[in-house]
Structures are given as structure tokens and as C-alpha cells.
PDB file of C-alpha atoms in Angstrom:
ATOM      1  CA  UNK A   1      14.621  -6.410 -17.448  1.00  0.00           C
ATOM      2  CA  UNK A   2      15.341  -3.789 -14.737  1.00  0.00           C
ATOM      3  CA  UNK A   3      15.459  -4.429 -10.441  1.00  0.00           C
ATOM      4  CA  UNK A   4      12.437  -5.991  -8.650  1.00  0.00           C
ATOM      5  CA  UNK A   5      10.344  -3.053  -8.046  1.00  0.00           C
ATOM      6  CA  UNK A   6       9.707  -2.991  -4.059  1.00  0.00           C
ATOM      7  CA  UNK A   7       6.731  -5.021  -2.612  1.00  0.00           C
ATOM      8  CA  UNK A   8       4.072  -1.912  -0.305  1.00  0.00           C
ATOM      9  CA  UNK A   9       2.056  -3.108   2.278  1.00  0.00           C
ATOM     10  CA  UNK A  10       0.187  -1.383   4.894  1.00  0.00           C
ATOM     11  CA  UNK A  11      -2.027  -2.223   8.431  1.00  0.00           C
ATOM     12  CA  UNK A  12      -5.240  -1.688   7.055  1.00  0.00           C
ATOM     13  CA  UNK A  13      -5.503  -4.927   5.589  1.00  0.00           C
ATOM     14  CA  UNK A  14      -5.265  -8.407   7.162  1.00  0.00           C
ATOM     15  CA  UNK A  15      -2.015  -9.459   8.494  1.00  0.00           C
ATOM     16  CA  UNK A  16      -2.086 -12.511   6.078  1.00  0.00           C
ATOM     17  CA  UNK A  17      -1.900 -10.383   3.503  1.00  0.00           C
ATOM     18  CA  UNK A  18       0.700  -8.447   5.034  1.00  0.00           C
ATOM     19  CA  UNK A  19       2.748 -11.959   5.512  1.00  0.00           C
ATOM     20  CA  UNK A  20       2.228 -12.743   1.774  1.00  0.00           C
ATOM     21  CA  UNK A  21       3.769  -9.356   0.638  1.00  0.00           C
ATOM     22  CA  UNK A  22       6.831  -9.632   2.704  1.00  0.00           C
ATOM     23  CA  UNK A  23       7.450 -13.511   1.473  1.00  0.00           C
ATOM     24  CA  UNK A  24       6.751 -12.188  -2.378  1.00  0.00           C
ATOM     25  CA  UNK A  25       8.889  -9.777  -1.538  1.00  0.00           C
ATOM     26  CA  UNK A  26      11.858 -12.180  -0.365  1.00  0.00           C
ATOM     27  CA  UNK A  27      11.274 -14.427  -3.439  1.00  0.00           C
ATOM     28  CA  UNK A  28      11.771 -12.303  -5.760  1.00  0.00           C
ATOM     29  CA  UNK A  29      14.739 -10.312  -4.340  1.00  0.00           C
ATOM     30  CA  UNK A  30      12.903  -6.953  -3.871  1.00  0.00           C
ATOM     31  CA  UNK A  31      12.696  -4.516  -1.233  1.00  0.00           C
ATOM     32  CA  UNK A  32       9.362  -4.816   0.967  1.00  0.00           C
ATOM     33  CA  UNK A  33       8.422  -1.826   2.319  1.00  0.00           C
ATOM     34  CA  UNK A  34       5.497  -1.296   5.318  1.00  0.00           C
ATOM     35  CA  UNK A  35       3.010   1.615   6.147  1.00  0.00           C
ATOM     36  CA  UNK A  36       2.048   0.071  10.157  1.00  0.00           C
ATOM     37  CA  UNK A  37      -1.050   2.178  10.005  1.00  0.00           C
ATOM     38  CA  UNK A  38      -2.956   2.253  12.484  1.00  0.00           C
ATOM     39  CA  UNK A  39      -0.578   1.991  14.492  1.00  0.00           C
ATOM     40  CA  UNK A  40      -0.215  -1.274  16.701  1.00  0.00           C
ATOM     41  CA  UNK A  41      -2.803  -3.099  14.431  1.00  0.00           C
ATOM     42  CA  UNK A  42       0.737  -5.319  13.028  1.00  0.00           C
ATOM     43  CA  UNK A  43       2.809  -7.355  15.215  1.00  0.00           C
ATOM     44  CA  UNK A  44       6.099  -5.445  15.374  1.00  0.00           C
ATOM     45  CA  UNK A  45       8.163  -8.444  14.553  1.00  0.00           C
ATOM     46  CA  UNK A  46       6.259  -8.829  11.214  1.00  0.00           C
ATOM     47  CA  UNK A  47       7.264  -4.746  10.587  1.00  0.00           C
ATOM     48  CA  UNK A  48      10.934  -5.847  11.720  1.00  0.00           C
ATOM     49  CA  UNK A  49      11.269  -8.243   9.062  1.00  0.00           C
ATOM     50  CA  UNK A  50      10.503  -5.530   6.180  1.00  0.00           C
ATOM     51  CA  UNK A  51      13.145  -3.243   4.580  1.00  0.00           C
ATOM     52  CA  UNK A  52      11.595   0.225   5.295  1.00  0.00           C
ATOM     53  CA  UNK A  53       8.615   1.113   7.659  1.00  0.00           C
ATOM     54  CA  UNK A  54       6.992   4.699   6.619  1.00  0.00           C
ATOM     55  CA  UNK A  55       5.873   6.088   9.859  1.00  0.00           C
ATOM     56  CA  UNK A  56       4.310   8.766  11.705  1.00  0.00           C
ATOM     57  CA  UNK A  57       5.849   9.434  15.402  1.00  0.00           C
ATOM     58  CA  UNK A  58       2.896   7.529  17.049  1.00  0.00           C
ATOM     59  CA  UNK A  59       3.687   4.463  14.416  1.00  0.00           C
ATOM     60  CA  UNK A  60       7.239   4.673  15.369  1.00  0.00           C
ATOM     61  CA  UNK A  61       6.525   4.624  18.943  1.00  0.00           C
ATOM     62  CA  UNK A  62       3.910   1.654  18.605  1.00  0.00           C
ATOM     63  CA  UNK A  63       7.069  -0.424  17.132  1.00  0.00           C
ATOM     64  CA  UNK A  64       9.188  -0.008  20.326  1.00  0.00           C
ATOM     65  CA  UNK A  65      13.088  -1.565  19.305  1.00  0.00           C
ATOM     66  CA  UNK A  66      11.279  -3.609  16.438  1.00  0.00           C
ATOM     67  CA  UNK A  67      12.353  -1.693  13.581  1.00  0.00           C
ATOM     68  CA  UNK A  68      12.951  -2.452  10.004  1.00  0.00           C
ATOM     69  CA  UNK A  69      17.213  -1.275   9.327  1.00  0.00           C
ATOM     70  CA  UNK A  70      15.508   2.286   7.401  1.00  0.00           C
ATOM     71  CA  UNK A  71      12.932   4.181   9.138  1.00  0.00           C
ATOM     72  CA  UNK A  72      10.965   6.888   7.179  1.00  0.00           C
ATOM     73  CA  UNK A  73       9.685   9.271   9.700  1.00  0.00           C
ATOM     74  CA  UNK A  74       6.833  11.892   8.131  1.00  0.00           C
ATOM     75  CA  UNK A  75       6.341  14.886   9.887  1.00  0.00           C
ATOM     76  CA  UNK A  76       3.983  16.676   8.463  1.00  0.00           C
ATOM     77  CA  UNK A  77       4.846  17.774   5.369  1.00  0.00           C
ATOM     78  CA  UNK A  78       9.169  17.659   5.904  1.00  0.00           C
ATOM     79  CA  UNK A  79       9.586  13.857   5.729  1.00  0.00           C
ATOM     80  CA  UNK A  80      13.204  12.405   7.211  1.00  0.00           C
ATOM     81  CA  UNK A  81      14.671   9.118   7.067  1.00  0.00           C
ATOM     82  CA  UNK A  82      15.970   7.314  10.204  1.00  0.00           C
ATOM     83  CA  UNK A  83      18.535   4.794   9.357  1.00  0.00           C
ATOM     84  CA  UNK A  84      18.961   2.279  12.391  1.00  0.00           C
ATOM     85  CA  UNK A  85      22.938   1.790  13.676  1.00  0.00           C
ATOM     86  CA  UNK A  86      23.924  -1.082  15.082  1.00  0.00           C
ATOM     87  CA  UNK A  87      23.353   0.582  18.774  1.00  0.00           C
ATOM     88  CA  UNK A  88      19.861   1.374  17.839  1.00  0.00           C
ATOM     89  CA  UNK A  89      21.108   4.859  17.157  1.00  0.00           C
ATOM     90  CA  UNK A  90      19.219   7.490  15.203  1.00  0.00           C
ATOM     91  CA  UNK A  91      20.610   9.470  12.313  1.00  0.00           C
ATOM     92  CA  UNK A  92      18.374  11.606  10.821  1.00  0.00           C
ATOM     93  CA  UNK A  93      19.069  12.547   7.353  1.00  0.00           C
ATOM     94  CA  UNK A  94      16.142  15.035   5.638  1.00  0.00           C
ATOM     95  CA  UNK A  95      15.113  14.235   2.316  1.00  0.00           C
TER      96      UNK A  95
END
């Protein structure tokens, strides 16, 4: 058998649910990725504890410094992928 395949979650469900995905996630080694839409609906140190948080600028704003380490930033219809340094620097790399 293959890698985990990543656990998805996203804001427009209850944040117990949202809790359950990211600890299924941890137990069985795979990546948990986050859509925090709406934006502010999840705490942001529930979205800090996933791998990758797909965002929209107001979603990335809503999170302030609480940021999962990879940082998919959608704008519009050219996506790019923020990867967090350990300053809290920005790299943006277009995909």
C-alpha cells in the first residue's frame, strides 16, 4: 500500500469535525490540509496545527501569524504557494 492520502477539511462545518480531521490526520501519518472558509469562522490555532491552509487573501489575513508551515494563496485563477521561513518570511513560488 501507497502514502496516507492527506486528510481536507474546511470552515463550513463544525469545528469538532474540523478537530477530528486533523487528529485522523496525525494518526495515521498523513498530511491534513484546511480550507478556513469563511474566513474567521476557525480558531487560528486549530488552522496552525494543519499542514497546508488553502486561502484567499481575506482568509490569510483572518489567520494573522497563525499559519500552517505551507500557505496556498489563490488569486483568482493564478494560484501561488507561500511557504512560511522561520522569520515568518514569505516566498512566493507560482505553481
Amino acid at each position: 500500500m501507497g502514502s496516507p492520502l492527506p486528510w481536507l477539511a474546511q470552515a463550513e462545518v463544525p469545528v469538532r469535525a474540523v478537530e477530528r480531521t486533523l487528529t485522523a490526520a496525525r494518526a495515521t501519518g498523513s498530511l491534513a490540509v484546511v480550507n478556513p472558509s469563511p474566513a474567521g469562522r476557525l480558531p487560528a490555532e486549530l488552522v496552525h496545527r494543519f499542514d497546508i491552509a488553502i486561502v484567499n487573501q481575506t482568509e490569510l489575513e483572518a489567520l494573522g501569524s497563525r499559519r500552517p508551515p505551507t500557505v496556498v494563496l489563490t488569486l483568482g485563477v493564478v494560484p501561488a504557494v507561500y511557504t512560511l521561513a522561520a522569520r515568518n518570511t514569505r516566498s512566493p513560488q507560482s505553481i
